[in-house]
Structures are given as structure tokens and as C-alpha cells.
PDB file of C-alpha atoms and ligand atoms in Angstrom:
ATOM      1  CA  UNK K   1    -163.788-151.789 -57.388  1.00 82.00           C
ATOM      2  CA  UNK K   2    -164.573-148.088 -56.515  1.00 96.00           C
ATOM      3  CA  UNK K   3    -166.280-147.668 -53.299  1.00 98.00           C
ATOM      4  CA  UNK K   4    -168.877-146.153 -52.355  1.00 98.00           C
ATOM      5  CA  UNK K   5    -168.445-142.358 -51.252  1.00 98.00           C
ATOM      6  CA  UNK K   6    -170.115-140.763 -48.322  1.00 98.00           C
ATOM      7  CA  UNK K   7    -169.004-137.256 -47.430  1.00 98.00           C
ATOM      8  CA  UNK K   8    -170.008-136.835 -43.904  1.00 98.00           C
ATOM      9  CA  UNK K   9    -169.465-133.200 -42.738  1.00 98.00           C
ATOM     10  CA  UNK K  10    -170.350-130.889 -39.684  1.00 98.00           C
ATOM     11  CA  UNK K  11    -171.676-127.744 -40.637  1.00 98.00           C
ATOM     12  CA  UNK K  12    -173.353-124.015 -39.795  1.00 98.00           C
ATOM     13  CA  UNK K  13    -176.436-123.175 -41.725  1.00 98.00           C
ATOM     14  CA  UNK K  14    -174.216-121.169 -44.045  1.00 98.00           C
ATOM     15  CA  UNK K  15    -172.053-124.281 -44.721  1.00 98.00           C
ATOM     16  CA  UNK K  16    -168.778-123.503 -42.586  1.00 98.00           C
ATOM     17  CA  UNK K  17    -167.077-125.910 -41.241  1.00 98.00           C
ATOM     18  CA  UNK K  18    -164.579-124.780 -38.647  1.00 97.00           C
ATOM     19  CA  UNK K  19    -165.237-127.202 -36.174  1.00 94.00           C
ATOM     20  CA  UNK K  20    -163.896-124.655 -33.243  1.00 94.00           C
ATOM     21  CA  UNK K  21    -166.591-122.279 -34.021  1.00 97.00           C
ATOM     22  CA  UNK K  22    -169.213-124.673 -34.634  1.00 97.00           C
ATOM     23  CA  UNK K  23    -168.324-126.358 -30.612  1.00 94.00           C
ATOM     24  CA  UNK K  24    -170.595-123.322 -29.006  1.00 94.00           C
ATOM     25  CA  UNK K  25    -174.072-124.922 -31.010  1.00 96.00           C
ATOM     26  CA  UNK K  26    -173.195-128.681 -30.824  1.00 95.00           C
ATOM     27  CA  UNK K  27    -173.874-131.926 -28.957  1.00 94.00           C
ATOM     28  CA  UNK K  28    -170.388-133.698 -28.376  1.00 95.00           C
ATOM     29  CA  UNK K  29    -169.737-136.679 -29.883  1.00 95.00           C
ATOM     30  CA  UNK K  30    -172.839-136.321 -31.793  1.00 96.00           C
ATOM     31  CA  UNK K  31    -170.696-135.837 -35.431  1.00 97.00           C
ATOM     32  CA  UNK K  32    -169.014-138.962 -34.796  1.00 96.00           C
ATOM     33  CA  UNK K  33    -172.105-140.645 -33.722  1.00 96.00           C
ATOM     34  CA  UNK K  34    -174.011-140.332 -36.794  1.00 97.00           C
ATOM     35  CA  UNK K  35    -171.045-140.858 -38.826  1.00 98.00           C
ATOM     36  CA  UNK K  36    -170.775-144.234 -37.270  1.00 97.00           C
ATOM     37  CA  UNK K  37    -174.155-145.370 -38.651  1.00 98.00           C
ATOM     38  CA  UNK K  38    -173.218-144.877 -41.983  1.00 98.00           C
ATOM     39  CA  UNK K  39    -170.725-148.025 -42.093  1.00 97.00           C
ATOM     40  CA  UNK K  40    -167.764-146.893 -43.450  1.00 98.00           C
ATOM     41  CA  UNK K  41    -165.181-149.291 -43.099  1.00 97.00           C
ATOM     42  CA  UNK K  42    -162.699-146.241 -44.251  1.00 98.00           C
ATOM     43  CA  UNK K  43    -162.558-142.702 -44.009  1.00 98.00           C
ATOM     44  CA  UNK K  44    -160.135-140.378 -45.811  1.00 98.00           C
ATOM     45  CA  UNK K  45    -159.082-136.196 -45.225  1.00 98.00           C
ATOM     46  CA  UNK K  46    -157.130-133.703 -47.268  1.00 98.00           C
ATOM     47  CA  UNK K  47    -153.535-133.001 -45.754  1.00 98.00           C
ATOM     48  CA  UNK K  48    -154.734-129.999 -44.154  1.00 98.00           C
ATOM     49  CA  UNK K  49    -157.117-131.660 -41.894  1.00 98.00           C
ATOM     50  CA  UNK K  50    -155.204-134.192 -41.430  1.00 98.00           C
ATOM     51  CA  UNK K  51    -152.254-132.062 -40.149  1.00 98.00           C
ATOM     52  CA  UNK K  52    -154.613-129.906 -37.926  1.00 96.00           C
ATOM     53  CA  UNK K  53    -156.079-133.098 -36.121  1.00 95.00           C
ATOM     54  CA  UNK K  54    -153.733-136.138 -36.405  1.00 96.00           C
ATOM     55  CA  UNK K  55    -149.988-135.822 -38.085  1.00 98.00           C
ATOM     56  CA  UNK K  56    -147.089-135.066 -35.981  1.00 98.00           C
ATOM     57  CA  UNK K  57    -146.222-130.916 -35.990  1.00 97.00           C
ATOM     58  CA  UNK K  58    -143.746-129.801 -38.946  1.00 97.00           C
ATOM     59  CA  UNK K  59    -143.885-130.959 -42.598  1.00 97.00           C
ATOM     60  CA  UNK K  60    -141.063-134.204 -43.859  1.00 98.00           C
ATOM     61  CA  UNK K  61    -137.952-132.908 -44.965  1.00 98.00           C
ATOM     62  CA  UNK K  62    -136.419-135.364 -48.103  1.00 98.00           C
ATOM     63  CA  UNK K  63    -132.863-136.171 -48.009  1.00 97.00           C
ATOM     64  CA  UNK K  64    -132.937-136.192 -51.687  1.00 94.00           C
ATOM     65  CA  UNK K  65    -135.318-134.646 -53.146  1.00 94.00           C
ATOM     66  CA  UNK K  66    -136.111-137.669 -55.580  1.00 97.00           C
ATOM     67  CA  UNK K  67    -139.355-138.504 -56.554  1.00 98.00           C
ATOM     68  CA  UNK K  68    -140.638-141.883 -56.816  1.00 98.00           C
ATOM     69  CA  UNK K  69    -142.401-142.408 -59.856  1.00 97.00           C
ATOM     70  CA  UNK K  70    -144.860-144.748 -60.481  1.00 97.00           C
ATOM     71  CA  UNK K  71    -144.693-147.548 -57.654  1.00 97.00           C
ATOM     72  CA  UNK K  72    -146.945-150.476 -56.179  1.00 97.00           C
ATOM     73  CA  UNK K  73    -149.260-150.270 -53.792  1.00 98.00           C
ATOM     74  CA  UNK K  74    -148.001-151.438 -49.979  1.00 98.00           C
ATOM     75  CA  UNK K  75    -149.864-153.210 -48.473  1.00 98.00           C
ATOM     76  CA  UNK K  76    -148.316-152.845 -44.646  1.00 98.00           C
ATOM     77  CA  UNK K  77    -151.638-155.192 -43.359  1.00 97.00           C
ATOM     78  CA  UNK K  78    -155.015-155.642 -43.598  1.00 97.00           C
ATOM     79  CA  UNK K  79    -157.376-153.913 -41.372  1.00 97.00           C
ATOM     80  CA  UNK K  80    -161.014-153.860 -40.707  1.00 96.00           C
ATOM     81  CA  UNK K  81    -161.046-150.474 -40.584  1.00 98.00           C
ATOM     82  CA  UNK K  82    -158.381-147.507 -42.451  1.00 98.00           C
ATOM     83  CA  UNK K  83    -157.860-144.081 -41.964  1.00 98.00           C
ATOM     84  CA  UNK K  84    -156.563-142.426 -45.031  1.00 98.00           C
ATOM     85  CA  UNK K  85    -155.181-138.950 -45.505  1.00 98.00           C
ATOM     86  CA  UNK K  86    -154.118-137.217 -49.439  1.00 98.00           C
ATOM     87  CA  UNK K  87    -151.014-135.826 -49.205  1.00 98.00           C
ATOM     88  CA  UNK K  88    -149.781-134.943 -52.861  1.00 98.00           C
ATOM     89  CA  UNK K  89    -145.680-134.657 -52.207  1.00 98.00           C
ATOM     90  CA  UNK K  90    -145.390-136.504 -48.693  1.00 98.00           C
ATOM     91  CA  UNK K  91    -145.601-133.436 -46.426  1.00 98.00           C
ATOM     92  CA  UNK K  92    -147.385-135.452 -43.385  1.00 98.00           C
ATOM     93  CA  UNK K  93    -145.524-136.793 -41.110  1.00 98.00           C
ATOM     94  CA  UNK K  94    -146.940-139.892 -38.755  1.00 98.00           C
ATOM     95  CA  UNK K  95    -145.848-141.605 -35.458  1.00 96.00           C
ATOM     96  CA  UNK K  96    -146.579-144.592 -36.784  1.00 97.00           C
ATOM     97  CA  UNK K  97    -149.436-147.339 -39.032  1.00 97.00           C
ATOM     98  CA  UNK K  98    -152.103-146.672 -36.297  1.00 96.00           C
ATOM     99  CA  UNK K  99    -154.542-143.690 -36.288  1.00 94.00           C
ATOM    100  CA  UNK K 100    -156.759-143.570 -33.316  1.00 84.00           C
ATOM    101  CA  UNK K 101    -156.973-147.701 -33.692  1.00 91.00           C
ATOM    102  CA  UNK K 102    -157.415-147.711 -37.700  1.00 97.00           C
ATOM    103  CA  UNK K 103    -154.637-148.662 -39.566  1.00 98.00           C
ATOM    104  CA  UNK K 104    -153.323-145.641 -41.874  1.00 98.00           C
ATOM    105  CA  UNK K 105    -152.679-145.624 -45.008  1.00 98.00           C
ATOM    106  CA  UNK K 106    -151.074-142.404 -47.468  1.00 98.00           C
ATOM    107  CA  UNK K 107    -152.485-141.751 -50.649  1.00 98.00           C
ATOM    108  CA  UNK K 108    -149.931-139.847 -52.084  1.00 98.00           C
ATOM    109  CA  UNK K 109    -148.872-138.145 -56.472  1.00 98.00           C
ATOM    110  CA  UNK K 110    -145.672-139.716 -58.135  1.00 98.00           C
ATOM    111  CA  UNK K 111    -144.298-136.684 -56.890  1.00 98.00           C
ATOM    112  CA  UNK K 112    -143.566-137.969 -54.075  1.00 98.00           C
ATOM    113  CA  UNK K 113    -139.892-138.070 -52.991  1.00 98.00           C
ATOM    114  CA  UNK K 114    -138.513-142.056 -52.577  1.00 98.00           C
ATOM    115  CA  UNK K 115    -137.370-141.609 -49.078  1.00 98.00           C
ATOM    116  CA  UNK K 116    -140.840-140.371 -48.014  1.00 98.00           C
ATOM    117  CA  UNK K 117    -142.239-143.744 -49.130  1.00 98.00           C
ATOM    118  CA  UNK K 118    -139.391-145.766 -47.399  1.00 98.00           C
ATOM    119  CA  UNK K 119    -140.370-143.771 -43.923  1.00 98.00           C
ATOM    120  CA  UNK K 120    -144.353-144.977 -44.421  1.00 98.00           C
ATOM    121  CA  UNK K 121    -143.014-148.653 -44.761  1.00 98.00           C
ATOM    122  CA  UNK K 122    -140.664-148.310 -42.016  1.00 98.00           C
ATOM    123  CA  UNK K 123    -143.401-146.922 -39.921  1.00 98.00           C
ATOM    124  CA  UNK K 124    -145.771-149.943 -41.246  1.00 98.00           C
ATOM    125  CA  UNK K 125    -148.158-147.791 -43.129  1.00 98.00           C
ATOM    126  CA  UNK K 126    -149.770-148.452 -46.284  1.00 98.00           C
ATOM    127  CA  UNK K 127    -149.721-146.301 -49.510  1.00 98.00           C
ATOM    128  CA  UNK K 128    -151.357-145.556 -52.801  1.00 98.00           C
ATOM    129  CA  UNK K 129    -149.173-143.610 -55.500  1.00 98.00           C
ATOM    130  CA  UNK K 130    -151.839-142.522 -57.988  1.00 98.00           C
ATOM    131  CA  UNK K 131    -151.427-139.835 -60.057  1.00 98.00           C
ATOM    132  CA  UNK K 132    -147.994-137.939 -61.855  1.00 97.00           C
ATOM    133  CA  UNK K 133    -147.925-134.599 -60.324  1.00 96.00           C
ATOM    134  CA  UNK K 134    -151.286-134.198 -58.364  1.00 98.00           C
ATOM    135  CA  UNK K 135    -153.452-137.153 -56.848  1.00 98.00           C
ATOM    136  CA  UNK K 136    -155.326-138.866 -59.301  1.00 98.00           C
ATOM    137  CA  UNK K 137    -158.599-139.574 -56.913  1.00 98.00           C
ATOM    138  CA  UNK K 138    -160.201-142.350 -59.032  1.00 98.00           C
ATOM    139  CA  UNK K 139    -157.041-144.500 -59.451  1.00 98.00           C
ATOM    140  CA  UNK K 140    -156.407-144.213 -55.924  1.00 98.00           C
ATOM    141  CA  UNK K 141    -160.230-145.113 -54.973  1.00 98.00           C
ATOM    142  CA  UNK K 142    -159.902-148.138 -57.169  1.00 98.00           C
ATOM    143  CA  UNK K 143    -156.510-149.443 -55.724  1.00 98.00           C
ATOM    144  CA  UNK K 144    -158.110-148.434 -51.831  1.00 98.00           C
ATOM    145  CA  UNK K 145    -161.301-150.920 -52.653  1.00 98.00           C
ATOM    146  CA  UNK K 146    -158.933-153.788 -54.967  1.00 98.00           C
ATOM    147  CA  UNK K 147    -156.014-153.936 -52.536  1.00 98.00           C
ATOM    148  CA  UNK K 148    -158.030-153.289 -48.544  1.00 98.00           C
ATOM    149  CA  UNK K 149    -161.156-153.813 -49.501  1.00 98.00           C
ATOM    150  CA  UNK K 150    -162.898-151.083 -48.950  1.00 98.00           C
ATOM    151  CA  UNK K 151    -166.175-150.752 -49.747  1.00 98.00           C
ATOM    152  CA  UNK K 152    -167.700-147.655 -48.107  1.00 98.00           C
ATOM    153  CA  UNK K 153    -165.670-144.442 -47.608  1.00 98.00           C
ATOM    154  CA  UNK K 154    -166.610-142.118 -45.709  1.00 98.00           C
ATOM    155  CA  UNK K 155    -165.240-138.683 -46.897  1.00 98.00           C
ATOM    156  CA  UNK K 156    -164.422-136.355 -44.010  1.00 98.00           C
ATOM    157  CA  UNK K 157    -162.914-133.159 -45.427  1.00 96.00           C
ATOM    158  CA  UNK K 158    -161.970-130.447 -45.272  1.00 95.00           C
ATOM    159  CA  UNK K 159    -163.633-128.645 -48.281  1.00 98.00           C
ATOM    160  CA  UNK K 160    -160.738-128.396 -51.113  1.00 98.00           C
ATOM    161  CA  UNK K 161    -160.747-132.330 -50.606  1.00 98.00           C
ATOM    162  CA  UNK K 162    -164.151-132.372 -50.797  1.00 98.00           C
ATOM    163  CA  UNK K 163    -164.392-130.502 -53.455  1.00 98.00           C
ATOM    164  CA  UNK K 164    -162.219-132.354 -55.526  1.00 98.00           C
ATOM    165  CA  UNK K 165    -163.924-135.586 -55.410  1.00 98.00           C
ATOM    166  CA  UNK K 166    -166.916-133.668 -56.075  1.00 97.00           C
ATOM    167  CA  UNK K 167    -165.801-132.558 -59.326  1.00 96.00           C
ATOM    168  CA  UNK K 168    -164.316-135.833 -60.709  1.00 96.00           C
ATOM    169  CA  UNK K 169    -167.379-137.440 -59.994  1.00 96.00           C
ATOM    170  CA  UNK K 170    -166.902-139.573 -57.243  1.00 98.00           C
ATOM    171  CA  UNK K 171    -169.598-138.593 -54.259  1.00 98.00           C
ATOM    172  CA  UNK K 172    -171.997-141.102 -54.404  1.00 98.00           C
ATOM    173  CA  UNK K 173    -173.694-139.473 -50.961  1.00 98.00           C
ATOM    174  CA  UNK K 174    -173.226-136.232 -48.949  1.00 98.00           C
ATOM    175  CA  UNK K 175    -174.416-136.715 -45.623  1.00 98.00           C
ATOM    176  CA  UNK K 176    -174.631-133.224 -43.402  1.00 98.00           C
ATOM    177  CA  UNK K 177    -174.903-132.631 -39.657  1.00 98.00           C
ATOM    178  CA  UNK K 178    -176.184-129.201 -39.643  1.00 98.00           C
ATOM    179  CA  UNK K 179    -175.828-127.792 -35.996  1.00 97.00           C
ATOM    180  CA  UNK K 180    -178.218-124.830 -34.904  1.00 97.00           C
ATOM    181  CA  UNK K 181    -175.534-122.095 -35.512  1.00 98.00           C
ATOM    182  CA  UNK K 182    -174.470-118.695 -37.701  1.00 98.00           C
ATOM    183  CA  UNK K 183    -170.631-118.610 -38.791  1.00 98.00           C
ATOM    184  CA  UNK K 184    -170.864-115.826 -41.894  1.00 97.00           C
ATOM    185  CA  UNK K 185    -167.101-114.942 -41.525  1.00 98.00           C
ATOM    186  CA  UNK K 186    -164.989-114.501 -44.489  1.00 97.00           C
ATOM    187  CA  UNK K 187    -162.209-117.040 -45.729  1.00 96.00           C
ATOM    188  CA  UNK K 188    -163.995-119.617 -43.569  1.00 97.00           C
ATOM    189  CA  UNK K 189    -163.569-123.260 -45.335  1.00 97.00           C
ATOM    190  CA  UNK K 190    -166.938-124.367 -46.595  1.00 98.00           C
ATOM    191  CA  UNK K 191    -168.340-128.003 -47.345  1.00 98.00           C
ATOM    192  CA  UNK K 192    -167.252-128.163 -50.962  1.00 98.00           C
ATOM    193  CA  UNK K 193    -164.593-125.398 -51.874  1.00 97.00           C
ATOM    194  CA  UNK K 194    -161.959-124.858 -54.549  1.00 96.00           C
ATOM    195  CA  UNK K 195    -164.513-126.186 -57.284  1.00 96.00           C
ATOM    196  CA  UNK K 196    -163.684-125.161 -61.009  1.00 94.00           C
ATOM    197  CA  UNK K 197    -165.658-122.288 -62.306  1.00 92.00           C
ATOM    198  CA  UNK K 198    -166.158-124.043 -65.264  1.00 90.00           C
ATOM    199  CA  UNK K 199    -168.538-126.330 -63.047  1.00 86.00           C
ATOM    200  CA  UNK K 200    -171.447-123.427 -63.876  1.00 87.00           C
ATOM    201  CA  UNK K 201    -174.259-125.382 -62.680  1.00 91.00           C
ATOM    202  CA  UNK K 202    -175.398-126.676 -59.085  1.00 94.00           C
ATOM    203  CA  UNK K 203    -174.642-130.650 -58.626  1.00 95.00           C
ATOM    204  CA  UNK K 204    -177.847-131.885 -58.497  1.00 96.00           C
ATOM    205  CA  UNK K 205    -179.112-134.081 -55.336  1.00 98.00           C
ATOM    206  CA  UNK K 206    -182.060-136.100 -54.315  1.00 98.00           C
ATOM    207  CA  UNK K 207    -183.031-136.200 -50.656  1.00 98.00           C
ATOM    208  CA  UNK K 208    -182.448-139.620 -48.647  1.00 98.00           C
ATOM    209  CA  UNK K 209    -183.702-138.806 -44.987  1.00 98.00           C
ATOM    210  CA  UNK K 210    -183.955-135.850 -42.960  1.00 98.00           C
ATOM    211  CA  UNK K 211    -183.691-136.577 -39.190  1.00 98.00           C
ATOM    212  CA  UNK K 212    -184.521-133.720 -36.398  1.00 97.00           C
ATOM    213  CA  UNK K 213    -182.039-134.224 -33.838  1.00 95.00           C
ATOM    214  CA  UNK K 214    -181.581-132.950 -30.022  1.00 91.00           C
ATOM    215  CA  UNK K 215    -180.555-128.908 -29.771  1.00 92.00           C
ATOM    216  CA  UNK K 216    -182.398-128.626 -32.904  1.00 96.00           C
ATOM    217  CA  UNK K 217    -179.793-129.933 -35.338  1.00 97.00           C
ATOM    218  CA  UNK K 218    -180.902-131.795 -38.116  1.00 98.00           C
ATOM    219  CA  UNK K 219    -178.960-135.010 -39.963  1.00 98.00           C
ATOM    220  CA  UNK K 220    -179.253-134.536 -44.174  1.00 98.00           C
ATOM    221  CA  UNK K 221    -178.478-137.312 -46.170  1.00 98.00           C
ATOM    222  CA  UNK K 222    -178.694-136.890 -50.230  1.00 98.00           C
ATOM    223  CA  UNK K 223    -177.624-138.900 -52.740  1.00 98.00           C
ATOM    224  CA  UNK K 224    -176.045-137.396 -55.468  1.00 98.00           C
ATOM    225  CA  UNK K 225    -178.291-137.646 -58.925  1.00 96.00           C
ATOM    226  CA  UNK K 226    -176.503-139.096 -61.782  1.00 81.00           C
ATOM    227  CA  UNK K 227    -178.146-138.622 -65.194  1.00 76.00           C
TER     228      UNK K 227
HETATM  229  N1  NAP U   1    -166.773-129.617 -39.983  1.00 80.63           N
HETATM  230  C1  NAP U   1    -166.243-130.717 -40.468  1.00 80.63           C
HETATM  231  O1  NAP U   1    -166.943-131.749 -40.570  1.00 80.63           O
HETATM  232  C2  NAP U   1    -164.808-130.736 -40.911  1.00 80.63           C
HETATM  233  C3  NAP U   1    -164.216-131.925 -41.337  1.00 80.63           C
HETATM  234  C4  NAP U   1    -162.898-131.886 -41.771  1.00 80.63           C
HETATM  235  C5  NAP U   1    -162.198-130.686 -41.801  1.00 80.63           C
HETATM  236  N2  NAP U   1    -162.782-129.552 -41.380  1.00 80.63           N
HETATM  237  C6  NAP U   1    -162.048-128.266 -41.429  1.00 80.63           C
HETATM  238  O2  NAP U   1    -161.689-127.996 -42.787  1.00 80.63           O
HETATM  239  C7  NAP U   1    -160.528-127.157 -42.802  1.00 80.63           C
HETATM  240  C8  NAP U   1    -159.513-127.653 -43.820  1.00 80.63           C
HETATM  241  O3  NAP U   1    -160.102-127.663 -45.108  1.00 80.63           O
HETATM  242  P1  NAP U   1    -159.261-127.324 -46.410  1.00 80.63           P
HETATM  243  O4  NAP U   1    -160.199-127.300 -47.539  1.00 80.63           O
HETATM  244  O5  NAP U   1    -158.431-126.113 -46.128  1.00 80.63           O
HETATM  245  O6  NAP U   1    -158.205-128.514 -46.539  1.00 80.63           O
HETATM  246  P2  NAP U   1    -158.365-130.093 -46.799  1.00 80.63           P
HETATM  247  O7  NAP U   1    -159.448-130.355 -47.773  1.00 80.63           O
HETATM  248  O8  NAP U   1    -158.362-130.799 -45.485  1.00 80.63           O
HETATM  249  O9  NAP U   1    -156.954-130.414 -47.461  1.00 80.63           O
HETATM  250  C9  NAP U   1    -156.623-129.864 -48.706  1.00 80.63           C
HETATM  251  C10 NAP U   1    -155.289-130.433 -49.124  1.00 80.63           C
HETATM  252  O10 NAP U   1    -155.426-131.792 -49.491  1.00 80.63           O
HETATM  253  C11 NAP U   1    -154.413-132.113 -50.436  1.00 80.63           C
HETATM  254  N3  NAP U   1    -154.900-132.724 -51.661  1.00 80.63           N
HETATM  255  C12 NAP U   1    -154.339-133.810 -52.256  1.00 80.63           C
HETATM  256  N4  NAP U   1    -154.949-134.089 -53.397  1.00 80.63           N
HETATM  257  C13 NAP U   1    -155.907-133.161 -53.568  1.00 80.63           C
HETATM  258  C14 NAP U   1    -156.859-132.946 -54.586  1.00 80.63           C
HETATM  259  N5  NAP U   1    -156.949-133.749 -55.665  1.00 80.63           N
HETATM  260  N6  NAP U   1    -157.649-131.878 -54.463  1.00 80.63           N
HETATM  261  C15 NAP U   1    -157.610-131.080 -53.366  1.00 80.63           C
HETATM  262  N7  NAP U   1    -156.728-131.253 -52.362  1.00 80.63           N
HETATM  263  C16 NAP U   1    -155.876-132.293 -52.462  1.00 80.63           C
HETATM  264  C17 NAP U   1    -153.761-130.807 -50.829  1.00 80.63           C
HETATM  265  O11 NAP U   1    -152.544-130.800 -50.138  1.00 80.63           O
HETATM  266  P3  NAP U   1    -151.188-130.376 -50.868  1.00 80.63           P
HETATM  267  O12 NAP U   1    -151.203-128.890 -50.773  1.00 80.63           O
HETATM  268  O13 NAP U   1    -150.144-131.020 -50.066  1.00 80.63           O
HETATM  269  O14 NAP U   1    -151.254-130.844 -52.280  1.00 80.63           O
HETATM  270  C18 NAP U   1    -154.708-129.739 -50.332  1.00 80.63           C
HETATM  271  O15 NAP U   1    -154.045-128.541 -49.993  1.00 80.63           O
HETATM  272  C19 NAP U   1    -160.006-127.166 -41.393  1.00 80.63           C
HETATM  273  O16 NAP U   1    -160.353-125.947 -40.780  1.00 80.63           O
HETATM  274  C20 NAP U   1    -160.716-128.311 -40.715  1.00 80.63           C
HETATM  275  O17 NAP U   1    -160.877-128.149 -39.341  1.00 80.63           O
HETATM  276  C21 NAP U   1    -164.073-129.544 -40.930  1.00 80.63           C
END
């Protein structure tokens, strides 16, 4: 049931990814462009992106403070296409079960307080509780591909997100657009961040296709190399 996991990211040769920065060396449109020939029928961002880019300013506020426990997947509808955010306690909030013409659903932890879940299916979106006090990422990639059918996911950042499905195992692909460009500040989020120490060893890859685009970019795709 798992899908298949692309992580499509924009980056500077030293693998930043603050897409401000990164606007001075790019073609526009051209990230979303080659992300569209990858056919995802899904993608899916940490809450941080997805607060920068798409959720409504200031974080839910429960009523009640109760968390929800374990609890069914909702299925508000069936889409051909989803846009998916992870939100551990419910922090996002939404204007409604539409993102940019996708229909959203919120992958959220058990954490997550009852009257947070009641909003999403008041605002017809879709969730996924997976997980007691963090988001378990492969029970929630195998109730995204059972209950919407899902087959390709295209993961989108930012880099703790990334990271984490790195670590449990669950890229299948990585799939860079590396622009012509420098960053080299400090604290800037990176491609895969937040990765256990314990880790100790690269993640080895095997190369896919290189592509040389226009203003000297150039399109990576690996696959990641299982034993
Ligand atoms: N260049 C590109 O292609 C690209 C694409 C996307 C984003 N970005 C940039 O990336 C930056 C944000 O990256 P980021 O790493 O700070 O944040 P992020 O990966 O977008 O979000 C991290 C958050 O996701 C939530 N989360 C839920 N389950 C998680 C899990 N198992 N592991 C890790 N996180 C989990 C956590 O929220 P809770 O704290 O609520 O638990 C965590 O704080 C922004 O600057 C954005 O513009 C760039």
C-alpha cells in the first residue's frame, strides 16, 4: 500500500533551500515544472512549510485541550490529486478542503486535541491520525495509499520533514533542481536536516538522469539504493 516517495527539492550547490534566496539564480516556474513530470498524484510538507506558504496566519487554539487518541481515517472525498501537510498536535490552521485546487488532507499524532479534528471535518478536509505522540510516517503512508489511493508522493519539504522520512526508510527517489547559485549562510534549512547522529554513514544513491537545464541549472534524479 505504501507509495512511492519522490522528494523533489530546489536547491543551491551547497544544498540550501530558502527559496527567497535561491529567486536571484532561478527560472520561474521551472521547480514546479519539473516536479510536474514526475506524476505525483500527491504531495506532502512539514508544518513549517506549510505555514510559511499555505495555512492561514496564527497557530489553532483548542477549547479543551483533549487529545483524540487513536481515530479513523476521514475520508472528506476522493480527489485526483491531494495536498498533504504533517502537523503533529493540529497547529495549522486552513480556510478550507481545497489547496491551490488539490483537496487537503492533515496527517496529524494522537496528540492531537478532538476539537482540532472536528474543525478539519467541518472544513471538509481529510485526516490521518498515525502515531501516539509524534507522527508515525509509515502508518500514515500506508493509510494515504489504502484509503486515497495514492500511489506516487511527491515529498516537498522542508528539510526536518525530509529528513525524517529519510531516516525511517521511506525515500524511494530524491529528485534535485540545483539552480546556478551560492547560499553558505549559517542556520539555513538544508535538503535533509535534523537526521540522527546515530545515522554515521552517507545514504547511499544510484544516479537516474542528469538533465542540463536553461541558466545552467541542472535536474538530479537518484534513486535511493536499498541493500
Ligand atoms: N527549496 C525547496 O524546494 C523547499 C521546499 C519546501 C520548503 N522549503 C523551505 O524549508 C524551510 C522549512 O524547513 P524546516 O525543516 O524548518 O521545516 P519542515 O520540514 O517544513 O517542517 C518541520 C515540521 O514538520 C512537523 N513534523 C511532523 N512530523 C514530523 C516528523 N516525523 N519529523 C519531522 N518533522 C515533523 C514538525 O512540526 P511540529 O513542530 O508541529 O511537530 C516539524 O517542526 C522553509 O524555509 C521553506 O521555505 C524549501
Amino acid at each position: 500500500m505504501k507509495p512511492y516517495v519522490i522528494c523533489h527539492m530546489l536547491s543551491s550547490l551547497d544544498g540550501r533551500i530558502d527559496g527567497e534566496a535561491l529567486r536571484a539564480v532561478m527560472l520561474p516556474g521551472e521547480y514546479e515544472a519539473t516536479g510536474a513530470l514526475l506524476g505525483g498524484d500527491a504531495w506532502i510538507c512539514g508544518r513549517t512549510t506549510m505555514q510559511q506558504h499555505f495555512a492561514e496566519a496564527g497557530p489553532f487554539v483548542s477549547a479543551t485541550g483533549k487529545p483524540a487518541g487513536p481515530r479513523p481515517v476521514h475520508v472528506a472525498r476522493r480527489a485526483e490529486s491531494y495536498a498533504i501537510s504533517v502537523d503533529t498536535v493540529g497547529k495549522l490552521r486552513w480556510a478550507g478542503g481545497d489547496l491551490d485546487g488539490e483537496h487537503l488532507i492533515c496527517v496529524v499524532s494522537e496528540g492531537v486535541p478532538e476539537d482540532y479534528l472536528a474543525m478539519l471535518r467541518e472544513k471538509g478536509i481529510s485526516y490521518v491520525v498515525a502515531g501516539a505522540s509524534s507522527v508515525d510516517l509509515a502508518e500514515a503512508l500506508d493509510r494515504l495509499g489504502e484509503h486515497f489511493g495514492i500511489h506516487t508522493l511527491l515529498l516537498e519539504g522542508g528539510g526536518h520533514i525530509n529528513g525524517a522520512f529519510l531516516e525511517a526508510g521511506l525515500v524511494d527517489e530524491v529528485s534535485i533542481l540545483l539552480v546556478p547559485g551560492i547560499d553558505g549562510r549559517p542556520g539555513i534549512p538544508t535538503v535533509f536536516d535534523g537526521v540522527s547522529p546515530k545515522l554515521g554513514a552517507a545514504v547511499p544513491l544510484k544516479l537516474k538522469s542528469v538533465e542540463r537545464r536553461a541558466n545552467d541549472g541542472l535536474w538530479i534524479r537518484y534513486e535511493v539504493a536499498r541493500p
